[in-house]
XYZ file of C-alpha atoms in Angstrom:
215
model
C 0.000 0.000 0.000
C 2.788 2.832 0.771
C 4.228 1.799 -2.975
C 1.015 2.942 -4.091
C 1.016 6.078 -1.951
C 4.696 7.022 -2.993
C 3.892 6.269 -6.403
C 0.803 8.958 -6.791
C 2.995 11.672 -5.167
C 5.312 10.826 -7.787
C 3.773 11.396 -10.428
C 2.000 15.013 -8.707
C 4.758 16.468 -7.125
C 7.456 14.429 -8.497
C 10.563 12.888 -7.004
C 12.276 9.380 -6.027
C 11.951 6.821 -3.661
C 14.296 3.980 -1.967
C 11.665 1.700 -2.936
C 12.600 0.757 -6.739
C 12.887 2.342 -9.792
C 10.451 5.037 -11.702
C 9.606 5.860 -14.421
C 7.270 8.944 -16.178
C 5.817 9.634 -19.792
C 2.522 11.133 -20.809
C 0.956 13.418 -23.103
C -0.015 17.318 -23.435
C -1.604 19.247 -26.079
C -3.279 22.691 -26.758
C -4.555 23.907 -29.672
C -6.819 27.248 -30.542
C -8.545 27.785 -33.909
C -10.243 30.765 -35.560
C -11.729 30.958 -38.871
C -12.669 33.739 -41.028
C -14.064 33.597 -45.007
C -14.018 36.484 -47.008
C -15.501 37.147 -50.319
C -14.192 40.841 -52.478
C -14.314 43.251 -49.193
C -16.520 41.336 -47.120
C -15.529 39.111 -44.299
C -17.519 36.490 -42.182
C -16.432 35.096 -39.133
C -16.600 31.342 -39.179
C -15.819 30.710 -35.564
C -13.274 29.721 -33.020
C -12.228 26.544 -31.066
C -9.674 25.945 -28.274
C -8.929 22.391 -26.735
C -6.593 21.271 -24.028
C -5.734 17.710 -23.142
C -3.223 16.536 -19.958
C -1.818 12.565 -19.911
C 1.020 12.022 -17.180
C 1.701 8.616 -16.518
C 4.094 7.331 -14.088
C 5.233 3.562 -13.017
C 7.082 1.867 -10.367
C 9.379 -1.078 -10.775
C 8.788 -3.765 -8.612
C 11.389 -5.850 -9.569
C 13.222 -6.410 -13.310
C 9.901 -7.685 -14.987
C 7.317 -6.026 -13.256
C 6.291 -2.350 -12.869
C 2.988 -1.225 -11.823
C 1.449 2.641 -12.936
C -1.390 5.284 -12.725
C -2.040 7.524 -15.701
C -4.170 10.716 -15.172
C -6.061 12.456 -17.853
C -7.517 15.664 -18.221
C -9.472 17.655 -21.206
C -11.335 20.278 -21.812
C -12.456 21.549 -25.756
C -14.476 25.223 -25.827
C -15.871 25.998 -29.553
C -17.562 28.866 -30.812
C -19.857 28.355 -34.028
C -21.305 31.929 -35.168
C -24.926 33.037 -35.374
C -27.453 35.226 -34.057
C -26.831 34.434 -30.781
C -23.655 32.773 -31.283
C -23.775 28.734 -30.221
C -20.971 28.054 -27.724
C -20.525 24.393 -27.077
C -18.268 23.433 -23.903
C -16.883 19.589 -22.660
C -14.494 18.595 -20.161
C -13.338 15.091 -18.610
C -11.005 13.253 -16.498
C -9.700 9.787 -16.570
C -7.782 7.575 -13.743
C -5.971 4.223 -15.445
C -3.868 2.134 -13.137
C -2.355 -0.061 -15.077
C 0.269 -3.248 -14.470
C 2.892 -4.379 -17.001
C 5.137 -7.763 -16.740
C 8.160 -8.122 -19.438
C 7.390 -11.119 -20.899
C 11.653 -11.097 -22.779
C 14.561 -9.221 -22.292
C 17.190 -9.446 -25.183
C 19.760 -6.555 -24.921
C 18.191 -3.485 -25.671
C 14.835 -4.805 -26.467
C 12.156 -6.219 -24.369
C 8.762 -7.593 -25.172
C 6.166 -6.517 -22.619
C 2.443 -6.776 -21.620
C 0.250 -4.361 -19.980
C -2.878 -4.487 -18.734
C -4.567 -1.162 -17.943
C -8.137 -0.657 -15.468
C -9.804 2.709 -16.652
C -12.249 4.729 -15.227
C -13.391 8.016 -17.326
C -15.947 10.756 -17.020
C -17.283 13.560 -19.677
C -19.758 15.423 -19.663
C -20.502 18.884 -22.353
C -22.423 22.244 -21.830
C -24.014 24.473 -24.583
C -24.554 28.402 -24.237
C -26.454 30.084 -26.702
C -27.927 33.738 -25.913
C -26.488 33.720 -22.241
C -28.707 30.689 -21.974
C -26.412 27.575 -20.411
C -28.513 23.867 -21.445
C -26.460 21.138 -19.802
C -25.703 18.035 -22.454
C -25.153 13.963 -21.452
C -22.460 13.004 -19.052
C -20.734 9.857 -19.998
C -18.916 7.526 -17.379
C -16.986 4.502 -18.994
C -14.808 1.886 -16.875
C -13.096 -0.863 -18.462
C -10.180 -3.172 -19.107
C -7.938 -3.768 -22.033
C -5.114 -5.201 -22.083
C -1.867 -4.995 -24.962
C 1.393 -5.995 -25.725
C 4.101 -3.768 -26.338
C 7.952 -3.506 -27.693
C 10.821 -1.372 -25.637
C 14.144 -0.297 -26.524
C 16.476 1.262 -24.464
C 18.464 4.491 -26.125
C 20.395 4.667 -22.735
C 20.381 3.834 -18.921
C 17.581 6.450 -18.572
C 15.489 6.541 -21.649
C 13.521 4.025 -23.412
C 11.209 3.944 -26.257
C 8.252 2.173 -26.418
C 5.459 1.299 -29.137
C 2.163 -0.396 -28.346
C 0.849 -3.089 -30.679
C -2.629 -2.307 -30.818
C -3.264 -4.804 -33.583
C -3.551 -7.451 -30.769
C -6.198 -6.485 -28.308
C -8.362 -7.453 -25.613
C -10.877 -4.753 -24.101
C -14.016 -5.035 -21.944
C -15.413 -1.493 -21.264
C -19.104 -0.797 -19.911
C -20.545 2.714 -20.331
C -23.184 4.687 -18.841
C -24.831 8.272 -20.507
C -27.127 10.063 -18.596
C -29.170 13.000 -20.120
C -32.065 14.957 -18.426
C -34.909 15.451 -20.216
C -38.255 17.204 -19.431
C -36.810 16.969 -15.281
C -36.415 13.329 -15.619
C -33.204 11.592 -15.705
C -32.554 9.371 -18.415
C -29.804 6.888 -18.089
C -28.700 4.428 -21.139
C -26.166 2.011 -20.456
C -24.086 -0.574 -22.807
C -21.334 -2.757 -22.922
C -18.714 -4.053 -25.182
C -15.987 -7.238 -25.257
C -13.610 -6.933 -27.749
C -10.675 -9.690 -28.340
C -8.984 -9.634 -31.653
C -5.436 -8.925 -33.707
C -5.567 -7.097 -36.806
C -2.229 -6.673 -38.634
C -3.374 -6.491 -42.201
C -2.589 -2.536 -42.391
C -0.295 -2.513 -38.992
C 1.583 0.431 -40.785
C -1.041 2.652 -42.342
C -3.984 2.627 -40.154
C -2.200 3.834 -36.683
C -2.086 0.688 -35.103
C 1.306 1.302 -33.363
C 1.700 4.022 -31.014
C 5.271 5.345 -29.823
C 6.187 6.787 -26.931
C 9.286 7.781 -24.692
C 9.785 6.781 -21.364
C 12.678 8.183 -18.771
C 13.559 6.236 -15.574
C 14.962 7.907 -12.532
């Protein structure tokens, strides 16, 4: 339980531990749009958009062939489509994803790994239009997938990794929930997925890269 603890402060505030070895990687973005058309002298505003997404993720070594990891996810997206009044439509979300990964071989540089990842996620969207604020369906989705993965090592400290997501496994259950006319309406599904597609492995963004760096 304390590797746990240590490892969330990690990946918050940052820092080591005598414990084993970590590790941190992740994702950030931001992006802001405007558009504009013009025809001779005349020019129409087309509208605006601004989104902002936020993946750490951070692991702890347990021993050689086994690290365990949280990921943390925020986003937000605000886009402005013109009119008269102008539509503004607004979403945000979080996600937690603990995950586990065992190194299945270890030759020199390269190792062949598998992780298996427990996700919870919640989003929900406003829209504004005349200073009037309608709120839209909030979505909560947990699930489990699980997919191998290929690391080499450029150094003592940095690795790169690529997920195989032409293999998969993924059971994820979601639930949308909507208010209409004062009542809540809540519809829920499920999916199971378990496949491996590597007829287009190249060209349809089945492998995803990344770089770790160990402390």
């Amino acid at each position: 339980m304390k590797k746990i603890v240590y490892l969330v402060l990690f990946i918050l505030l940052g820092g080591t531990s005598a414990y084993g070895q970590y590790y941190f990687g992740g994702s950030f973005n931001f992006s802001s749009s405007g558009r504009t058309e013009e025809s001779g002298d005349v020019s129409r505003d087309e509208g605006s958009s601004t989104s902002f997404r936020l993946n750490p993720k951070g692991g702890l070594f347990l021993s050689e062939d086994f690290a365990i990891g949280l990921g943390i996810g925020i986003n937000t997206s605000w886009e402005r489509n013109p009119g008269n009044p102008d539509v503004i439509d607004k979403s945000a979300g979080f996600s937690i994803k603990p995950f586990a990964r065992y190194y299945v071989v270890k030759m020199n540089k390269f190792s062949l790994f598998g992780e298996g990842q427990l996700g919870f996620s919640s989003n929900w969207s406003k829209v504004e239009v005349g200073g009037t604020t309608t709120d839209g369906p909030v979505t909560n989705t947990f699930g489990l997938s699980i997919h191998p993965g290929v690391s080499y090592d450029l150094n003592e400290k940095v690795a790169l990794e690529a997920f195989i997501n032409g293999f998969n496994f993924a059971v994820r259950h979601k639930t949308e929930k909507t208010e209409m006319g004062g009542t809540e309406v809540k519809e829920r599904s499920s999916n199971f997925n378990l496949g491996a597609n590597l007829d287009n492995i190249f060209t349809t963004g089945s492998i995803t890269v990344g770089v770790i760096v160990k402390l």
